[in-house]
Amino acid sequence: MTVTIKGRGIVPGHAEGEALVSHETISGWGGIDPATGTVIERRHPLFGVCFTGKVLVFPGAKGSSGWSGFFQSTRLYGTAPLAMVIGKLSTKSALGAVVTRVPTLSELDADPLDVVRTGDWVVVDADRGLLTVGEQR
Amino acid sequence: MRLADDEKAMRDGAEGPAVAAAMDLLIRYGEALGAERLCDTRNVAGTMTQPSPIKATLVREGGWNKAFATINLDSDEEFDIPHMRVPTCQLQHGFSDDALGVAPYPASMVELQADAESFYGAHGVNILATCTPYQVGNLPVRGEHCAWMESSAVVYANSVLGARTNCEGGASTGAASLTGKIPCWGNHLSENRYGTHLIESAVPVEGSLDWGMFGYFVGDIVQENRPVLVGDLRQPDLTDLKHFGAATASSGGVELYHIPGITPEAPTPEAAFGGRPAPEKIVYGEPERRAVHETLNNQGESEDVDFILLGCPHASLDQVARVARALDGRRLNPGTELWIMLPRALRVVAERNGYTESIRRAGGRVLTDSCPAMSRSAPEGTRVFATDSAKQAHYLPAILGIEAWFGTLEDCVDAAVTGKWRGELQ
């Protein structure tokens, strides 16, 4: 069964792939290592997990104003996520998505954290503002 | 997003390719936020000189023009960077040459940063090199639209000064510096500046230790919302609110708070909520105060302290003077180091007053530009550190994998002299 949720495209584009869901907010500075594309915050549930090539679904950004710069660096290192789905948008995550230059959705009609599980196949259509969640593959 | 005529002209290249790239970034960013328009700003605080491995590579490939285009404008094009269009300052960055031989920090990074300072200084970036620009030459006025980074500075500018800024990033501040524009969204709009939470202190909040602990409690409760603080709050000074705001932006993401009767947009609690009914109050009492102290001190086991860090956010002159007085005629414990971080402009005054000499004579170090968390660098072999800053106690153990103690400035100085942590909550 597939589910489609309406949202708003934050960065235009279209991508599909495997979801990586974080139920905790993510830090840029002190939270991720851009060189490897992994979460490095010790107390984070995704500690040590790599988000490169995944559709990163998370509730929002926290921490330093360096957030966008760290995610921009993942693009420069080639370790960026494939797309982003952001629960609550802020200046940090909006600018971060823009400079990571990956299709991004937010302001969805349903909380994406309730709908998407890690491993689900998801389609991020940021041009039309649609998130489609399929079965795990 | 609607663009004004001057903004369309910049986008279309009337002011050259760098300004066009800057406007392109602001349009992408403004659309992402859902902003309706841009607003004018003549006050930018960002980061350009901070060294990093990526920046070193970009500079090798195409000089500082390429580093700025790639990182601060998010552009892949090649062009020369013009002079800053509006007043722009550099916030804290890496360690400077005063830390050579003191901090285990690569000399190549110090050199890269010095090179950056020459380039950006010549392009009109004021190298304040501090997380507290409001202490040394960038003091925005009430209602002024700013484009600032650094969470502790953003919360101070919005709340204590009544200026208007979101928590910006490296690319949005870079683009603002060349255009004098920033998305008119969030904290720039009056309707987004009223309180959302009411927190009452049932215990006296006085002095920077208690203001810091209260801030840590408040940030954890409200996260990114806008608290209004009432109760037994004693008159704070710059140092107290510097520590309070930094703590709210560490345990949470507070960018704006109101203290009725103290901060400028809240003459009364009613005004703080914009005339709407106040929400049910949350009480901060002695049990909550003790719990915060416990949280900030549960990262320490060994009482043998080998590093004291003061000046987070960068110290005020009052704090430097207090450290100098507390160290007067004493010597640091062999094997314990004490660093106090402050803006370089204030170090000139501290030297003039003899404060730095008193601290140095005791064996302490007076450093500028950065901090151990920013530069990921503490004295060689540090296992246990102590600080008077809730922010540094929050971040540094995770960043460097060391134990932490949190107490008053005087507790910290005593630990520097004895090598033992004896701080207790009074």
Coordinates of C-alpha atoms in Angstrom, one line a residue:
Chain A
M1 CA 0.0 0.0 0.0
T2 CA 1.3 3.5 -0.8
V3 CA 0.4 6.7 1.0
T4 CA 0.8 10.2 -0.5
I5 CA 1.0 13.3 1.7
K6 CA 0.7 16.8 0.5
G7 CA 3.3 19.3 1.6
R8 CA 5.3 22.3 0.3
G9 CA 8.4 22.0 -1.8
I10 CA 11.3 23.8 0.0
V11 CA 14.0 23.0 -2.6
P12 CA 12.6 21.9 -6.0
G13 CA 13.4 18.6 -7.6
H14 CA 12.4 14.9 -7.7
A15 CA 14.1 12.0 -6.0
E16 CA 13.2 8.5 -4.8
G17 CA 15.1 6.2 -2.5
E18 CA 15.3 4.5 0.9
A19 CA 14.2 6.5 3.9
L20 CA 16.4 7.1 7.0
V21 CA 14.1 8.4 9.8
S22 CA 15.4 10.3 12.8
H23 CA 12.9 10.9 15.6
E24 CA 15.3 13.4 17.2
T25 CA 16.3 16.8 15.8
I26 CA 19.7 16.9 14.2
S27 CA 22.7 19.2 14.9
G28 CA 25.0 20.4 12.2
W29 CA 28.0 21.6 14.1
G30 CA 29.0 18.9 16.6
G31 CA 26.2 16.7 15.2
I32 CA 27.4 15.4 11.8
D33 CA 30.7 14.7 10.1
P34 CA 30.5 16.0 6.6
A35 CA 33.5 14.1 5.4
T36 CA 31.8 10.7 6.1
G37 CA 28.1 11.8 6.0
T38 CA 27.4 10.3 9.5
V39 CA 25.7 11.5 12.7
I40 CA 28.4 11.9 15.4
E41 CA 26.4 13.2 18.3
R42 CA 27.0 10.6 21.0
R43 CA 23.5 10.8 22.6
H44 CA 21.7 10.8 19.3
P45 CA 19.7 7.6 18.3
L46 CA 21.4 7.7 14.8
F47 CA 24.9 8.0 16.3
G48 CA 27.3 6.4 13.8
V49 CA 24.6 6.1 11.0
C50 CA 25.4 7.3 7.5
F51 CA 22.8 9.4 5.7
T52 CA 24.6 9.6 2.3
G53 CA 22.2 8.7 -0.5
K54 CA 19.2 8.3 1.8
V55 CA 16.0 10.3 2.1
L56 CA 16.6 11.9 5.4
V57 CA 13.4 12.4 7.4
F58 CA 13.7 14.4 10.6
P59 CA 11.8 16.7 12.9
G60 CA 14.0 19.7 12.4
A61 CA 17.4 21.4 13.0
K62 CA 18.9 22.2 16.4
G63 CA 22.1 23.7 17.7
S64 CA 24.6 26.1 16.2
S65 CA 23.9 28.5 13.3
G66 CA 26.6 26.6 11.5
W67 CA 24.0 24.0 10.6
S68 CA 23.7 25.0 6.9
G69 CA 27.4 25.2 6.4
F70 CA 27.9 21.6 7.7
F71 CA 25.2 20.3 5.3
Q72 CA 26.6 22.4 2.4
S73 CA 29.9 20.6 3.1
T74 CA 28.2 17.2 2.7
R75 CA 27.4 18.3 -0.9
L76 CA 31.0 19.4 -1.5
Y77 CA 32.4 16.1 0.0
G78 CA 29.8 14.0 -2.0
T79 CA 28.2 12.6 1.2
A80 CA 24.9 14.5 1.1
P81 CA 21.5 12.8 1.6
L82 CA 19.5 12.1 -1.5
A83 CA 16.6 14.3 -0.4
M84 CA 15.2 15.8 2.9
V85 CA 11.8 15.7 4.6
I86 CA 11.7 18.2 7.4
G87 CA 9.0 18.2 10.1
K88 CA 9.3 21.8 11.4
L89 CA 11.1 24.2 9.2
S90 CA 13.4 26.9 10.6
T91 CA 16.0 29.3 9.1
K92 CA 18.7 26.7 9.8
S93 CA 17.1 23.8 8.0
A94 CA 15.6 25.9 5.2
L95 CA 19.0 27.4 4.4
G96 CA 20.7 24.0 5.0
A97 CA 18.4 22.3 2.4
V98 CA 19.0 25.1 -0.1
V99 CA 22.8 24.9 0.1
T100 CA 22.7 21.1 0.1
R101 CA 20.8 21.4 -3.2
V102 CA 18.7 18.3 -2.7
P103 CA 14.9 18.0 -3.2
T104 CA 13.2 18.9 0.1
L105 CA 9.7 18.9 1.4
S106 CA 8.2 20.4 4.6
E107 CA 4.9 21.7 6.0
L108 CA 3.2 18.3 5.3
D109 CA -0.4 17.6 6.0
A110 CA 0.6 14.7 8.3
D111 CA 3.6 14.4 10.5
P112 CA 6.1 12.5 8.3
L113 CA 7.6 10.9 11.4
D114 CA 4.3 9.1 12.0
V115 CA 4.1 7.9 8.4
V116 CA 7.6 7.0 7.3
R117 CA 9.8 4.3 8.8
T118 CA 13.5 3.7 8.2
G119 CA 13.9 1.5 5.1
D120 CA 10.6 2.6 3.4
W121 CA 10.9 3.4 -0.3
V122 CA 9.8 7.1 -0.6
V123 CA 9.3 9.5 -3.5
V124 CA 10.1 13.1 -2.8
D125 CA 8.4 15.2 -5.5
A126 CA 9.3 18.7 -4.4
D127 CA 8.1 20.2 -7.7
R128 CA 4.5 19.3 -6.9
G129 CA 4.9 19.1 -3.1
L130 CA 4.1 15.4 -2.7
L131 CA 5.6 12.8 -0.5
T132 CA 4.8 9.2 -1.5
V133 CA 5.6 6.4 0.9
G134 CA 5.7 2.8 -0.4
E135 CA 6.5 -0.6 1.1
Q136 CA 9.9 -1.5 2.5
R137 CA 12.0 -3.2 -0.2
Chain B
M1 CA 8.3 36.1 -3.2
R2 CA 7.9 39.7 -4.4
L3 CA 11.1 41.5 -5.4
A4 CA 11.6 45.2 -5.3
D5 CA 13.1 46.9 -8.4
D6 CA 16.6 47.2 -6.9
E7 CA 16.4 43.5 -6.0
K8 CA 15.4 42.5 -9.5
A9 CA 18.2 44.6 -10.9
M10 CA 20.7 42.9 -8.6
R11 CA 19.4 39.5 -9.7
D12 CA 19.7 40.4 -13.3
G13 CA 23.4 41.4 -12.9
A14 CA 23.2 45.2 -12.8
E15 CA 25.7 45.1 -9.9
G16 CA 28.0 42.4 -11.2
P17 CA 28.1 38.6 -11.0
A18 CA 28.9 38.3 -7.3
V19 CA 25.9 40.4 -6.3
A20 CA 23.7 38.5 -8.8
A21 CA 24.8 35.2 -7.2
A22 CA 24.1 36.6 -3.7
M23 CA 20.6 37.7 -4.8
D24 CA 20.0 34.2 -6.4
L25 CA 20.8 32.6 -3.0
L26 CA 18.5 35.0 -1.2
I27 CA 15.7 34.2 -3.6
R28 CA 16.2 30.4 -3.2
Y29 CA 16.4 30.8 0.6
G30 CA 13.4 33.2 0.8
E31 CA 11.3 30.9 -1.3
A32 CA 12.3 27.9 0.9
L33 CA 11.1 29.8 4.0
G34 CA 7.9 31.0 2.3
A35 CA 8.9 34.6 2.9
E36 CA 6.8 37.2 1.0
R37 CA 9.7 39.7 0.5
L38 CA 13.2 40.7 1.5
C39 CA 14.0 43.5 4.0
D40 CA 16.9 46.0 4.0
T41 CA 19.7 45.5 6.5
R42 CA 22.8 47.4 7.2
N43 CA 24.1 45.1 9.9
V44 CA 25.6 41.7 9.1
A45 CA 27.5 39.4 11.5
G46 CA 28.7 36.2 9.8
T47 CA 31.7 34.0 9.3
M48 CA 34.2 34.0 6.5
T49 CA 37.6 33.6 8.0
Q50 CA 37.0 30.5 10.1
P51 CA 39.5 27.9 8.7
S52 CA 38.4 24.4 7.7
P53 CA 39.8 21.6 5.5
I54 CA 37.3 22.3 2.8
K55 CA 38.2 26.0 2.8
A56 CA 41.9 25.2 2.6
T57 CA 41.2 23.1 -0.6
L58 CA 39.0 25.9 -2.2
V59 CA 41.7 28.5 -1.5
R60 CA 44.3 26.3 -3.0
E61 CA 42.2 25.9 -6.1
G62 CA 40.9 29.5 -6.6
G63 CA 41.9 31.8 -3.8
W64 CA 39.6 33.5 -1.3
N65 CA 37.3 34.6 -4.2
K66 CA 36.5 30.9 -4.8
A67 CA 36.1 30.1 -1.1
F68 CA 33.6 33.0 -0.6
A69 CA 31.6 32.2 -3.8
T70 CA 31.3 28.5 -2.9
I71 CA 30.7 28.7 0.9
N72 CA 29.3 32.2 1.5
L73 CA 27.2 32.6 -1.7
D74 CA 26.6 28.9 -2.5
S75 CA 27.7 29.6 -6.1
D76 CA 29.7 27.5 -8.5
E77 CA 30.7 30.5 -10.7
E78 CA 34.0 32.3 -10.7
F79 CA 34.1 36.0 -10.1
D80 CA 35.9 38.6 -7.9
I81 CA 34.3 39.5 -4.7
P82 CA 33.5 43.2 -4.4
H83 CA 33.7 45.3 -1.3
M84 CA 31.0 44.6 1.3
R85 CA 27.9 46.7 0.5
V86 CA 26.8 47.1 4.1
P87 CA 28.7 47.0 7.5
T88 CA 29.7 43.4 8.1
C89 CA 31.7 41.8 10.9
Q90 CA 33.4 38.5 11.4
L91 CA 32.2 36.6 14.5
Q92 CA 34.4 34.2 16.5
H93 CA 36.6 31.9 14.4
G94 CA 39.6 29.7 15.0
F95 CA 42.5 30.3 17.4
S96 CA 44.9 33.1 16.5
D97 CA 48.6 33.4 16.9
D98 CA 48.2 34.2 20.6
A99 CA 47.3 30.5 21.1
L100 CA 50.4 29.1 19.3
G101 CA 52.4 27.0 21.8
V102 CA 49.4 27.2 24.2
A103 CA 46.6 25.3 22.5
P104 CA 47.4 22.1 20.5
Y105 CA 46.1 23.6 17.3
P106 CA 47.7 23.5 13.8
A107 CA 49.9 26.4 12.9
S108 CA 48.7 25.9 9.3
M109 CA 45.1 26.8 10.4
V110 CA 46.4 30.0 12.1
E111 CA 48.2 30.9 8.9
L112 CA 45.2 30.2 6.8
Q113 CA 43.0 32.4 9.0
A114 CA 45.6 35.3 9.0
D115 CA 45.5 35.1 5.2
A116 CA 41.7 35.2 5.3
E117 CA 41.8 38.3 7.6
S118 CA 43.9 40.2 5.1
F119 CA 41.6 39.4 2.2
Y120 CA 38.3 40.0 4.0
G121 CA 39.6 43.0 6.0
A122 CA 40.5 44.7 2.6
H123 CA 37.0 43.9 1.4
G124 CA 35.4 45.7 4.4
V125 CA 34.7 42.9 6.8
N126 CA 35.4 44.2 10.4
I127 CA 37.4 41.5 12.1
L128 CA 35.8 41.6 15.5
A129 CA 36.5 37.9 15.9
T130 CA 34.1 37.4 18.8
C131 CA 30.8 35.7 19.7
T132 CA 29.9 38.9 21.5
P133 CA 30.0 41.6 18.8
Y134 CA 27.6 43.7 20.9
Q135 CA 30.5 44.2 23.4
V136 CA 33.0 45.6 20.9
G137 CA 31.6 47.8 18.2
N138 CA 28.4 46.3 16.8
L139 CA 25.6 47.3 19.0
P140 CA 22.3 47.3 17.0
V141 CA 19.5 49.6 18.0
R142 CA 15.9 48.6 18.8
G143 CA 14.0 47.7 15.6
E144 CA 17.1 47.4 13.4
H145 CA 16.9 44.6 10.9
C146 CA 20.1 42.5 11.1
A147 CA 21.5 39.3 9.6
W148 CA 23.4 37.6 12.4
M149 CA 24.7 34.2 13.0
E150 CA 25.9 32.8 16.4
S151 CA 22.9 31.6 18.6
S152 CA 24.1 33.4 21.7
A153 CA 24.5 36.7 19.9
V154 CA 21.2 36.3 18.0
V155 CA 19.2 35.8 21.3
Y156 CA 21.0 38.8 22.9
A157 CA 20.3 41.1 19.9
N158 CA 16.6 40.2 19.7
S159 CA 15.9 40.1 23.4
V160 CA 18.1 42.5 25.2
L161 CA 18.6 45.1 22.4
G162 CA 15.2 44.7 20.6
A163 CA 17.0 44.3 17.2
R164 CA 15.4 41.9 14.7
T165 CA 17.4 38.9 13.3
N166 CA 16.8 35.3 12.6
C167 CA 19.5 32.7 13.3
E168 CA 21.2 33.1 9.9
G169 CA 23.9 30.9 8.3
G170 CA 27.2 31.3 6.4
A171 CA 25.5 31.6 3.0
S172 CA 22.7 33.9 4.0
T173 CA 25.0 36.3 5.8
G174 CA 27.5 36.2 2.9
A175 CA 24.6 37.1 0.5
A176 CA 23.4 39.8 2.9
S177 CA 26.8 41.4 3.1
L178 CA 26.9 42.0 -0.7
T179 CA 23.2 43.0 -1.2
G180 CA 22.0 44.6 2.1
K181 CA 19.0 42.3 2.0
I182 CA 17.7 39.3 4.0
P183 CA 14.3 37.4 3.9
C184 CA 11.7 39.3 5.9
W185 CA 10.5 36.3 7.8
G186 CA 10.3 35.0 11.4
N187 CA 11.8 37.4 14.0
H188 CA 11.7 40.3 11.5
L189 CA 7.9 40.5 11.7
S190 CA 6.2 42.1 14.8
E191 CA 3.5 39.4 15.0
N192 CA 6.2 36.7 15.5
R193 CA 7.8 38.5 18.5
Y194 CA 5.2 38.0 21.2
G195 CA 5.7 35.5 24.1
T196 CA 4.4 32.0 23.8
H197 CA 5.3 30.6 27.3
L198 CA 5.2 32.1 30.8
I199 CA 7.9 31.0 33.3
E200 CA 8.0 32.2 36.8
S201 CA 11.0 31.9 39.1
A202 CA 10.1 31.2 42.7
V203 CA 13.7 31.4 43.7
P204 CA 15.9 34.5 43.5
V205 CA 17.8 34.7 40.2
E206 CA 20.9 36.8 40.8
G207 CA 24.5 36.6 39.4
S208 CA 25.7 34.9 36.2
L209 CA 25.7 31.3 37.7
D210 CA 22.0 31.5 38.6
W211 CA 21.1 33.4 35.4
G212 CA 22.9 30.7 33.4
M213 CA 21.1 27.8 35.3
F214 CA 17.7 29.6 34.8
G215 CA 18.4 29.9 31.1
Y216 CA 19.3 26.2 30.8
F217 CA 16.0 25.3 32.4
V218 CA 14.0 27.7 30.2
G219 CA 15.6 26.5 27.0
D220 CA 14.9 22.9 27.8
I221 CA 11.2 23.7 28.5
V222 CA 10.4 26.0 25.6
Q223 CA 12.9 24.7 22.9
E224 CA 12.5 27.1 20.0
N225 CA 9.6 29.1 21.4
R226 CA 9.5 32.6 23.0
P227 CA 9.4 32.6 26.8
V228 CA 8.3 35.5 29.0
L229 CA 10.1 35.4 32.4
V230 CA 8.7 36.7 35.6
G231 CA 9.1 36.1 39.4
D232 CA 12.0 36.8 41.7
L233 CA 14.4 38.1 39.0
R234 CA 17.0 40.5 40.4
Q235 CA 18.4 43.2 38.2
P236 CA 20.6 41.5 35.6
D237 CA 23.6 43.1 33.9
L238 CA 25.2 42.4 30.5
T239 CA 27.2 39.5 31.8
D240 CA 24.1 37.9 33.4
L241 CA 22.1 38.1 30.2
K242 CA 25.0 37.0 28.1
H243 CA 25.1 33.8 30.1
F244 CA 21.3 33.5 30.3
G245 CA 20.7 33.8 26.6
A246 CA 23.6 31.4 25.7
A247 CA 22.2 28.8 28.0
T248 CA 18.6 29.1 26.5
A249 CA 20.2 28.6 23.1
S250 CA 22.1 25.5 24.2
S251 CA 19.5 23.4 26.0
G252 CA 16.9 24.8 23.5
G253 CA 16.9 27.0 20.5
V254 CA 15.6 30.3 22.0
E255 CA 16.1 33.3 19.7
L256 CA 13.9 35.8 21.6
Y257 CA 12.7 36.1 25.2
H258 CA 11.1 38.9 27.2
I259 CA 11.7 40.0 30.8
P260 CA 8.9 42.5 31.6
G261 CA 10.4 45.7 33.0
I262 CA 13.9 44.8 31.8
T263 CA 13.9 44.0 28.1
P264 CA 12.7 46.7 25.6
E265 CA 9.7 45.1 23.9
A266 CA 8.1 44.1 27.2
P267 CA 7.3 47.0 29.5
T268 CA 4.7 44.8 31.1
P269 CA 3.7 41.0 31.0
E270 CA 0.6 42.0 29.0
A271 CA 2.8 43.8 26.4
A272 CA 5.0 40.7 26.2
F273 CA 2.0 38.6 25.1
G274 CA 0.7 41.3 22.7
G275 CA -2.5 41.7 24.7
R276 CA -3.4 38.0 24.3
P277 CA -4.1 36.0 27.5
A278 CA -1.0 34.7 29.1
P279 CA -0.6 30.9 29.0
E280 CA -0.5 28.9 32.2
K281 CA 2.7 29.6 34.1
I282 CA 5.5 27.1 34.5
V283 CA 7.3 27.4 37.9
Y284 CA 11.1 27.3 38.4
G285 CA 11.7 26.5 42.1
E286 CA 14.5 25.2 44.2
P287 CA 14.0 21.5 43.1
E288 CA 14.2 22.6 39.4
R289 CA 17.3 24.8 40.2
R290 CA 19.0 21.8 41.9
A291 CA 18.1 19.5 39.0
V292 CA 19.7 21.9 36.5
H293 CA 22.8 22.1 38.6
E294 CA 22.9 18.3 38.8
T295 CA 22.5 17.9 35.0
L296 CA 25.4 20.3 34.3
N297 CA 27.5 18.5 36.9
N298 CA 26.7 14.9 36.1
Q299 CA 29.5 14.8 33.5
G300 CA 32.2 14.9 36.1
E301 CA 33.6 12.1 38.3
S302 CA 37.2 13.0 39.1
E303 CA 37.7 16.0 41.3
D304 CA 41.2 16.5 39.9
V305 CA 40.7 19.4 37.5
D306 CA 43.3 20.0 34.8
F307 CA 41.7 22.7 32.8
I308 CA 39.6 25.8 33.6
L309 CA 37.7 27.6 30.8
L310 CA 36.3 31.0 31.4
G311 CA 34.8 33.5 28.9
C312 CA 32.0 31.6 27.2
P313 CA 30.4 33.7 25.6
H314 CA 33.6 35.9 25.4
A315 CA 34.2 37.5 28.8
S316 CA 33.1 41.0 29.7
L317 CA 35.7 43.4 31.2
D318 CA 34.0 42.9 34.6
Q319 CA 34.6 39.2 34.4
V320 CA 38.3 39.7 33.4
A321 CA 38.7 42.1 36.3
R322 CA 37.1 39.5 38.7
V323 CA 39.4 36.8 37.5
A324 CA 42.4 39.1 37.9
R325 CA 41.4 40.0 41.5
A326 CA 40.7 36.4 42.4
L327 CA 44.1 35.3 41.1
D328 CA 46.0 38.2 42.7
G329 CA 49.1 37.0 44.5
R330 CA 48.3 33.3 43.8
R331 CA 49.8 30.7 41.5
L332 CA 48.0 28.0 39.5
N333 CA 48.3 24.4 40.6
P334 CA 51.1 22.8 38.5
G335 CA 49.3 20.6 36.0
T336 CA 46.1 22.8 35.9
E337 CA 45.7 25.4 33.1
L338 CA 43.3 28.3 33.1
W339 CA 42.2 30.1 29.9
I340 CA 40.0 33.1 29.7
M341 CA 38.6 34.0 26.3
L342 CA 37.7 37.5 25.4
P343 CA 37.3 39.8 22.4
R344 CA 40.7 41.2 21.2
A345 CA 39.4 44.7 21.5
L346 CA 38.7 44.2 25.2
R347 CA 42.1 42.7 25.7
V348 CA 43.6 46.1 24.9
V349 CA 41.7 47.6 27.8
A350 CA 42.4 44.6 30.1
E351 CA 46.1 45.0 29.4
R352 CA 45.9 48.8 30.0
N353 CA 44.3 48.1 33.4
G354 CA 46.9 45.4 34.3
Y355 CA 44.3 42.6 34.5
T356 CA 46.0 40.5 31.9
E357 CA 49.3 40.9 33.7
S358 CA 47.8 39.7 37.0
I359 CA 46.3 36.6 35.3
R360 CA 49.6 35.8 33.4
R361 CA 51.6 36.2 36.6
A362 CA 49.5 33.6 38.3
G363 CA 50.0 31.3 35.3
G364 CA 46.7 31.8 33.4
R365 CA 46.3 32.5 29.7
V366 CA 44.3 35.4 28.2
L367 CA 43.2 34.3 24.7
T368 CA 41.1 35.8 22.0
D369 CA 39.2 35.1 18.8
S370 CA 37.9 31.6 19.5
C371 CA 37.2 29.0 22.2
P372 CA 38.0 25.3 22.9
A373 CA 34.6 24.2 21.4
M374 CA 35.0 26.3 18.2
S375 CA 38.6 25.2 17.6
R376 CA 38.1 21.7 19.2
S377 CA 41.2 22.2 21.2
A378 CA 42.0 22.1 24.9
P379 CA 45.4 21.8 26.7
E380 CA 47.2 18.6 25.9
G381 CA 46.0 15.7 28.0
T382 CA 42.9 17.4 29.5
R383 CA 40.6 14.9 31.1
V384 CA 38.6 17.0 33.4
F385 CA 37.6 20.7 32.9
A386 CA 35.6 23.2 34.9
T387 CA 33.7 26.3 33.7
D388 CA 31.3 29.0 34.8
S389 CA 29.4 28.7 31.4
A390 CA 26.3 26.4 31.0
K391 CA 26.9 26.6 27.2
Q392 CA 30.5 25.3 27.4
A393 CA 29.5 22.7 30.0
H394 CA 26.8 21.6 27.6
Y395 CA 29.0 21.3 24.4
L396 CA 32.6 20.6 25.4
P397 CA 32.3 17.2 27.0
A398 CA 30.7 15.8 23.8
I399 CA 33.1 17.6 21.5
L400 CA 36.3 16.7 23.3
G401 CA 35.2 13.6 25.3
I402 CA 36.2 15.1 28.6
E403 CA 34.5 15.4 32.1
A404 CA 33.0 18.7 33.1
W405 CA 32.3 20.7 36.3
F406 CA 30.1 23.8 36.4
G407 CA 30.2 26.5 39.1
T408 CA 30.8 30.1 39.8
L409 CA 33.8 32.1 38.4
E410 CA 35.3 32.0 41.9
D411 CA 34.8 28.2 42.2
C412 CA 36.6 27.9 38.9
V413 CA 39.5 30.1 40.0
D414 CA 39.9 28.2 43.3
A415 CA 40.0 24.9 41.3
A416 CA 42.7 26.4 39.1
V417 CA 44.8 27.2 42.2
T418 CA 44.2 24.0 44.2
G419 CA 43.7 21.6 41.3
K420 CA 40.6 20.2 43.1
W421 CA 36.9 20.9 42.3
R422 CA 35.2 22.0 45.5
G423 CA 32.2 23.9 43.9
E424 CA 28.9 23.4 45.6
L425 CA 25.5 25.0 44.9
Q426 CA 24.7 27.5 47.6

